Amino acid sequence: MIRDTSAQDRSLSQAQAPRSRRPLYLAVAAVLAVVMVGWLLSGWLGSASAVSADRLRFAEVERGLLVRDATANGRVVAAVSPTLYAPAGGTVTLKILAGDTVARGDVMAVIDSPELQNELQREQATLAQLEAEVARQRILARKASLLAKREADDAEVTRLAALRDLQRAERGFELGAIAEVEYLRAKDAMASADIRSKHAGTAAQLESQDVSLGLKTQEQLLERQRLLTANLERRVDELNVRAPVDGVIGTLSVDDRAVVVANTPLMTVVDLSRLEVELEMPESYAEDLGLGMTAEVRIGATAATGTISAISPEVVNNQVLARVRFNGEQPAGLRQNQRVSARVLFEEKPDVLKVARGPFVEALGGRAAYVVEDGIAVRRPIVLGATSVGEVEILEGVQPGDRIVISGTDTFEDAERVAIND
């Protein structure tokens, strides 16, 4: 027979039985649960929703230097790209093709203008005629001067002869050898010879001046004709259209053997040694742009600095055109109309509160930002200042060290508080 455990059992009185601790444990657990639920409810009730931190981007507010700048797209253009025009009407014979390299002074086209050639020949004939006329006038002037001088010399000889006769008559009258009438006649002859001599000398001078003026008039006509002929020779020489600069042929506006009128565009020569960048700046930056501002131009993997040298006075398609001239030598390998990007530096503001720029500026209109406080993104009003490509100045609403949600705030739906889940 197998014995049971009845001999080992011992009954206890109700006063000696141990008291159970389960109600105490349950009370403590209940209190902890209430505390945890209250803490969770306080976070959840204070925020309208919860967003994962992986969907957001944060930045810390700091104090430092803010560089106001703006980015813009542009293209490489030639600083010197003259367009050549037909100096006269005629038939054009091209000596080059589009894309050819030319040096300064090379003949690129020849214009055959029979009318201009004929006009030049007429003027050259007139010039030769005036040259012969001036030469003849010089001979006539010398001849007239010689004749006037001969008459003046003859009058002087006659005066001297009359003077000797007067002297003889005066001595004879004093000696009583001749009558007084003869003496007076000799005296009258002397006076007449003296008058003729003076008049002859004056007439010779006037004749000399007259022929000099006539010769000068002919010489001036000759000089005028020479200038006219030289101008026509220059115009005829311009029928050989030469390259004004070293460069390449950009565009051809006419075909070979085409008949053109005066001032017809023929071609464009591009000077590739002097290139600039033409930027298309948004209209909002029109008031900030100024001559002499620094621009950082990026061409592929190459970066270069330049200076704004010209600004368009008008706005076209909500854009303002600005020219940037490279500082020093221009980068190698540039091509006409090559697309580039540039960063224009407006000003530098030291010791300002700033934060990295993000979509929150546009999403919240620049009037508010979400500042992270103990895992909660709290909407806080702010006042923005200057902006740049990568940073934005904050005038009011934050302190250095604050963390701001700069990206992803579009999911907050303008809530005042948003929980951020790690």
XYZ file of C-alpha atoms in Angstrom:
422
model
C 0.000 0.000 0.000
C 1.397 3.365 -1.051
C 1.243 6.082 1.571
C -0.093 9.576 0.710
C 1.065 12.929 2.057
C -1.653 13.303 4.627
C 0.789 12.704 7.457
C 2.838 15.716 6.288
C -0.017 18.225 6.168
C -0.500 20.622 9.085
C -3.471 22.873 9.552
C -2.940 26.492 10.554
C -5.198 28.901 12.230
C -6.569 31.939 10.412
C -4.395 34.278 12.479
C -1.179 32.486 11.503
C -1.786 32.453 7.684
C 0.665 34.843 5.632
C -0.891 37.973 4.069
C -0.837 38.184 0.217
C 1.156 41.112 -1.452
C -0.635 41.016 -4.809
C -2.902 44.032 -4.138
C 0.197 46.206 -3.381
C 1.850 45.265 -6.647
C -1.287 45.972 -8.546
C -1.569 49.419 -6.972
C 2.013 50.373 -7.869
C 1.571 49.147 -11.441
C -1.635 51.116 -11.752
C 0.070 54.320 -10.576
C 2.945 53.857 -13.050
C 0.518 53.185 -15.842
C -1.388 56.333 -15.046
C 1.847 58.371 -15.049
C 2.988 56.936 -18.390
C -0.393 57.439 -19.955
C -0.486 61.001 -18.661
C 2.974 61.739 -20.078
C 2.095 60.274 -23.441
C -1.245 62.037 -23.509
C 0.402 65.363 -22.674
C 2.704 65.005 -25.722
C 0.030 63.733 -28.014
C -2.606 66.183 -26.895
C -0.160 69.104 -27.411
C 0.572 68.117 -31.011
C -1.887 67.701 -33.781
C 0.048 64.877 -35.512
C 3.323 62.979 -35.574
C 5.914 62.940 -38.375
C 8.951 60.724 -38.762
C 12.282 62.511 -38.429
C 13.531 60.701 -41.536
C 11.144 62.780 -43.638
C 12.457 66.079 -42.277
C 15.641 68.084 -42.572
C 16.933 70.217 -39.700
C 19.389 73.090 -39.387
C 20.812 74.937 -36.413
C 20.620 78.683 -36.036
C 24.075 80.249 -35.776
C 25.668 83.656 -35.793
C 28.161 84.549 -38.508
C 28.804 86.130 -41.912
C 25.979 86.130 -44.463
C 26.831 86.706 -48.090
C 23.885 87.989 -50.128
C 24.040 86.413 -53.533
C 21.901 85.078 -56.333
C 22.325 82.470 -59.008
C 21.474 82.927 -62.649
C 21.914 81.166 -65.944
C 23.590 82.757 -68.896
C 25.520 82.180 -72.063
C 28.921 83.041 -73.454
C 28.833 85.897 -75.935
C 31.510 87.757 -77.847
C 32.455 91.148 -76.496
C 33.387 92.154 -80.049
C 31.289 90.739 -82.900
C 30.999 93.391 -85.620
C 28.538 92.999 -88.459
C 29.861 94.132 -91.843
C 27.631 95.930 -94.347
C 27.833 96.532 -98.073
C 29.391 99.983 -98.676
C 27.710 100.244 -102.083
C 25.332 98.362 -104.310
C 26.683 95.649 -106.561
C 27.419 91.952 -106.929
C 29.019 90.206 -103.941
C 31.732 87.601 -104.413
C 32.438 85.729 -101.161
C 35.993 84.634 -100.387
C 35.157 82.748 -97.172
C 32.629 80.358 -95.645
C 30.844 80.382 -92.293
C 33.153 79.123 -89.567
C 36.387 80.084 -91.358
C 39.140 81.672 -89.305
C 40.261 85.087 -90.508
C 42.951 87.545 -89.503
C 42.593 91.279 -89.330
C 42.839 92.776 -92.809
C 41.954 89.599 -94.726
C 39.653 90.138 -97.720
C 36.422 88.242 -97.058
C 34.273 89.496 -99.932
C 34.534 91.679 -103.020
C 31.679 93.849 -104.321
C 31.600 94.688 -108.005
C 30.063 98.174 -108.346
C 30.351 99.578 -111.920
C 28.667 102.852 -110.953
C 31.174 103.610 -108.223
C 34.087 102.638 -110.443
C 32.814 104.918 -113.205
C 32.366 107.796 -110.772
C 35.929 107.358 -109.560
C 37.275 107.465 -113.108
C 35.359 110.676 -113.825
C 36.708 112.355 -110.745
C 40.227 111.195 -111.515
C 39.952 112.786 -114.973
C 38.686 116.018 -113.404
C 41.624 115.943 -111.015
C 44.090 115.592 -113.853
C 42.444 118.507 -115.672
C 42.649 120.725 -112.588
C 46.291 119.800 -112.052
C 47.084 120.924 -115.627
C 45.046 124.101 -115.106
C 46.915 124.937 -111.930
C 50.237 124.374 -113.678
C 49.141 126.705 -116.505
C 47.940 129.272 -113.954
C 51.341 129.256 -112.318
C 52.968 130.048 -115.655
C 50.492 132.840 -116.361
C 51.033 134.242 -112.896
C 54.790 134.370 -113.404
C 54.337 135.916 -116.853
C 51.970 138.607 -115.567
C 54.348 139.397 -112.747
C 57.243 139.751 -115.142
C 55.278 142.098 -117.410
C 54.199 144.266 -114.505
C 57.762 144.378 -113.227
C 59.075 145.362 -116.682
C 56.645 148.247 -116.907
C 57.625 149.381 -113.433
C 61.318 149.179 -114.393
C 60.716 151.141 -117.633
C 58.909 153.851 -115.662
C 61.808 154.026 -113.246
C 64.311 154.390 -116.105
C 62.209 157.175 -117.610
C 62.094 158.894 -114.218
C 65.880 158.741 -113.925
C 66.315 160.168 -117.425
C 63.915 163.016 -116.610
C 65.856 163.652 -113.410
C 69.141 164.033 -115.343
C 67.501 166.355 -117.851
C 66.135 168.459 -114.996
C 69.572 168.689 -113.406
C 71.168 169.860 -116.728
C 68.369 172.368 -117.297
C 68.743 173.672 -113.775
C 72.527 174.261 -114.210
C 72.013 175.812 -117.638
C 69.315 178.148 -116.306
C 71.557 179.181 -113.441
C 74.343 179.989 -115.939
C 71.916 181.759 -118.240
C 72.513 179.292 -121.052
C 68.859 178.315 -121.471
C 65.622 180.107 -121.116
C 63.372 179.766 -118.121
C 60.729 178.063 -120.239
C 63.078 175.207 -121.044
C 63.884 174.848 -117.374
C 60.213 174.662 -116.409
C 59.502 172.168 -119.185
C 62.254 169.874 -117.830
C 60.840 170.281 -114.356
C 57.358 169.248 -115.542
C 58.770 166.243 -117.389
C 60.487 165.145 -114.181
C 57.243 165.386 -112.196
C 55.381 163.379 -114.846
C 58.042 160.661 -114.925
C 57.987 160.446 -111.145
C 54.198 159.945 -111.127
C 54.362 157.253 -113.834
C 57.107 155.430 -111.920
C 55.098 155.372 -108.703
C 51.939 154.210 -110.489
C 53.864 151.536 -112.365
C 55.317 150.169 -109.112
C 51.885 150.069 -107.454
C 50.335 148.450 -110.534
C 53.072 145.788 -110.504
C 52.288 144.977 -106.884
C 48.549 144.772 -107.543
C 49.109 142.581 -110.570
C 51.269 140.277 -108.518
C 48.607 140.011 -105.821
C 45.913 139.425 -108.433
C 47.720 136.553 -110.086
C 48.583 135.101 -106.658
C 44.928 135.089 -105.639
C 43.911 133.543 -108.950
C 46.553 130.838 -108.513
C 45.455 130.218 -104.924
C 41.837 129.801 -106.043
C 42.852 127.230 -108.624
C 44.990 125.408 -106.067
C 42.058 125.252 -103.641
C 39.858 123.822 -106.367
C 42.574 121.283 -107.039
C 42.769 120.356 -103.337
C 39.001 119.964 -103.190
C 39.116 117.661 -106.163
C 41.914 115.668 -104.593
C 39.833 115.161 -101.434
C 36.826 114.116 -103.498
C 38.924 111.693 -105.501
C 40.566 110.296 -102.366
C 37.131 109.695 -100.823
C 35.998 107.829 -103.920
C 39.208 105.795 -103.898
C 38.500 104.896 -100.273
C 34.947 103.855 -101.144
C 36.189 101.767 -104.024
C 38.781 100.180 -101.760
C 36.017 99.373 -99.269
C 34.446 97.213 -101.945
C 37.089 94.737 -100.781
C 35.426 93.797 -97.478
C 38.200 93.122 -94.951
C 38.102 91.554 -91.483
C 38.192 94.255 -88.775
C 39.442 91.829 -86.075
C 40.999 88.402 -85.697
C 38.262 85.822 -85.299
C 35.913 83.469 -87.101
C 33.044 84.015 -89.492
C 29.893 83.773 -87.396
C 27.053 84.114 -89.893
C 26.720 84.865 -93.586
C 23.720 87.028 -94.433
C 24.038 86.818 -98.238
C 24.820 84.161 -100.815
C 27.748 84.168 -103.179
C 27.200 86.235 -106.372
C 24.134 87.889 -104.833
C 23.175 91.421 -105.883
C 22.854 93.740 -102.903
C 22.089 97.391 -102.271
C 24.079 99.736 -100.077
C 24.071 99.023 -96.294
C 22.971 95.396 -96.722
C 24.280 93.135 -93.886
C 26.887 90.771 -95.295
C 28.411 88.773 -92.413
C 29.367 88.771 -88.738
C 32.910 88.288 -87.454
C 33.269 86.916 -83.912
C 36.367 87.774 -81.897
C 36.858 84.629 -79.771
C 39.751 86.184 -77.866
C 37.373 88.566 -76.049
C 34.376 86.682 -74.661
C 31.944 87.727 -71.940
C 29.013 86.146 -70.110
C 25.486 87.448 -70.559
C 23.412 86.627 -67.470
C 19.619 86.453 -67.332
C 18.843 87.840 -63.869
C 15.281 87.648 -62.463
C 13.446 90.952 -62.349
C 13.344 90.822 -58.536
C 17.113 91.422 -58.447
C 17.013 94.457 -60.752
C 17.357 96.971 -57.915
C 20.200 95.023 -56.285
C 22.357 94.786 -59.401
C 25.163 97.280 -59.807
C 28.209 97.815 -61.970
C 31.421 96.426 -60.542
C 29.799 93.597 -58.550
C 31.697 90.325 -58.393
C 30.320 87.259 -60.161
C 31.528 83.672 -59.900
C 31.021 81.940 -63.241
C 30.943 78.156 -63.459
C 31.589 76.554 -66.836
C 31.286 72.824 -66.414
C 33.926 71.878 -63.837
C 35.797 75.182 -64.303
C 35.159 78.239 -62.141
C 36.213 81.803 -62.939
C 35.581 85.216 -61.433
C 34.383 88.282 -63.262
C 32.903 91.732 -62.819
C 29.537 93.046 -63.991
C 30.416 95.541 -66.718
C 26.988 96.381 -68.162
C 23.326 96.131 -67.141
C 20.406 96.312 -69.543
C 18.173 99.360 -68.932
C 15.002 97.404 -69.693
C 13.208 94.285 -68.448
C 12.380 91.654 -71.059
C 10.291 88.581 -70.170
C 10.705 89.333 -66.434
C 14.487 89.232 -66.791
C 17.307 91.754 -66.751
C 20.389 91.114 -68.855
C 23.798 91.737 -67.286
C 27.245 91.425 -68.879
C 30.102 89.865 -66.901
C 33.689 90.546 -67.948
C 36.311 88.019 -66.832
C 39.014 89.154 -64.423
C 42.381 88.451 -66.009
C 42.568 85.821 -68.729
C 39.366 84.132 -69.773
C 39.028 80.336 -69.316
C 40.238 78.222 -72.194
C 37.879 76.341 -74.466
C 34.963 78.777 -74.368
C 32.540 78.760 -77.255
C 29.993 81.233 -78.519
C 26.497 80.725 -76.965
C 27.812 78.142 -74.474
C 25.464 77.834 -71.478
C 26.925 78.670 -68.060
C 25.746 79.384 -64.516
C 26.897 82.219 -62.292
C 26.635 83.426 -58.709
C 26.407 87.188 -58.261
C 27.611 88.560 -54.910
C 25.528 91.526 -53.751
C 26.877 92.268 -50.249
C 28.368 90.757 -47.065
C 26.597 91.081 -43.670
C 28.758 90.117 -40.683
C 27.553 88.912 -37.266
C 23.951 88.039 -38.115
C 21.672 85.189 -37.048
C 21.380 82.829 -39.972
C 20.214 79.363 -40.863
C 20.493 77.163 -43.909
C 17.937 78.021 -46.538
C 15.214 75.483 -47.239
C 11.669 75.115 -48.533
C 10.297 76.376 -45.211
C 10.946 79.963 -46.400
C 8.510 79.636 -49.284
C 6.131 77.166 -47.586
C 5.490 79.387 -44.575
C 5.818 82.676 -46.397
C 8.861 83.648 -44.364
C 6.619 84.573 -41.394
C 6.993 81.427 -39.276
C 9.255 78.459 -38.637
C 9.016 75.179 -36.713
C 11.524 75.107 -33.861
C 12.265 71.703 -32.286
C 11.660 71.647 -28.506
C 11.975 68.272 -26.684
C 10.973 66.263 -29.728
C 8.089 68.589 -30.603
C 8.167 70.948 -33.604
C 6.592 74.163 -32.330
C 5.387 76.774 -34.790
C 7.005 80.097 -33.932
C 6.620 83.490 -35.683
C 9.853 84.861 -37.137
C 11.044 87.854 -39.148
C 13.395 87.165 -42.067
C 16.073 89.529 -43.325
C 18.467 89.159 -46.208
C 18.517 85.925 -48.174
C 21.196 84.226 -50.216
C 21.413 81.084 -52.279
C 22.263 78.826 -49.324
C 21.378 80.826 -46.190
C 18.764 83.180 -44.813
C 18.995 85.845 -42.108
C 16.517 85.713 -39.178
C 15.930 89.028 -37.443
C 13.439 87.947 -34.746
C 11.957 84.771 -33.285
C 14.938 82.469 -32.683
C 18.171 82.294 -30.739
C 21.582 80.833 -31.603
C 21.518 77.052 -31.152
C 17.816 76.583 -31.970
C 17.032 73.721 -34.358
C 14.643 74.574 -37.165
C 12.816 72.232 -39.512
C 13.903 73.601 -42.891
C 12.424 70.882 -45.103
C 9.319 68.737 -44.913
C 7.030 71.260 -43.217
C 4.461 70.814 -45.978
C 3.249 67.696 -44.138
C 2.570 69.644 -40.920
C -0.636 71.178 -42.347
C 0.013 74.445 -40.451
C -0.343 72.716 -37.049
C 0.910 74.617 -34.012
C 2.725 71.578 -32.571
C 3.881 68.438 -34.360
C 5.461 65.412 -32.675
C 8.648 64.123 -34.276
C 9.239 60.383 -34.126
C 12.857 59.230 -34.184
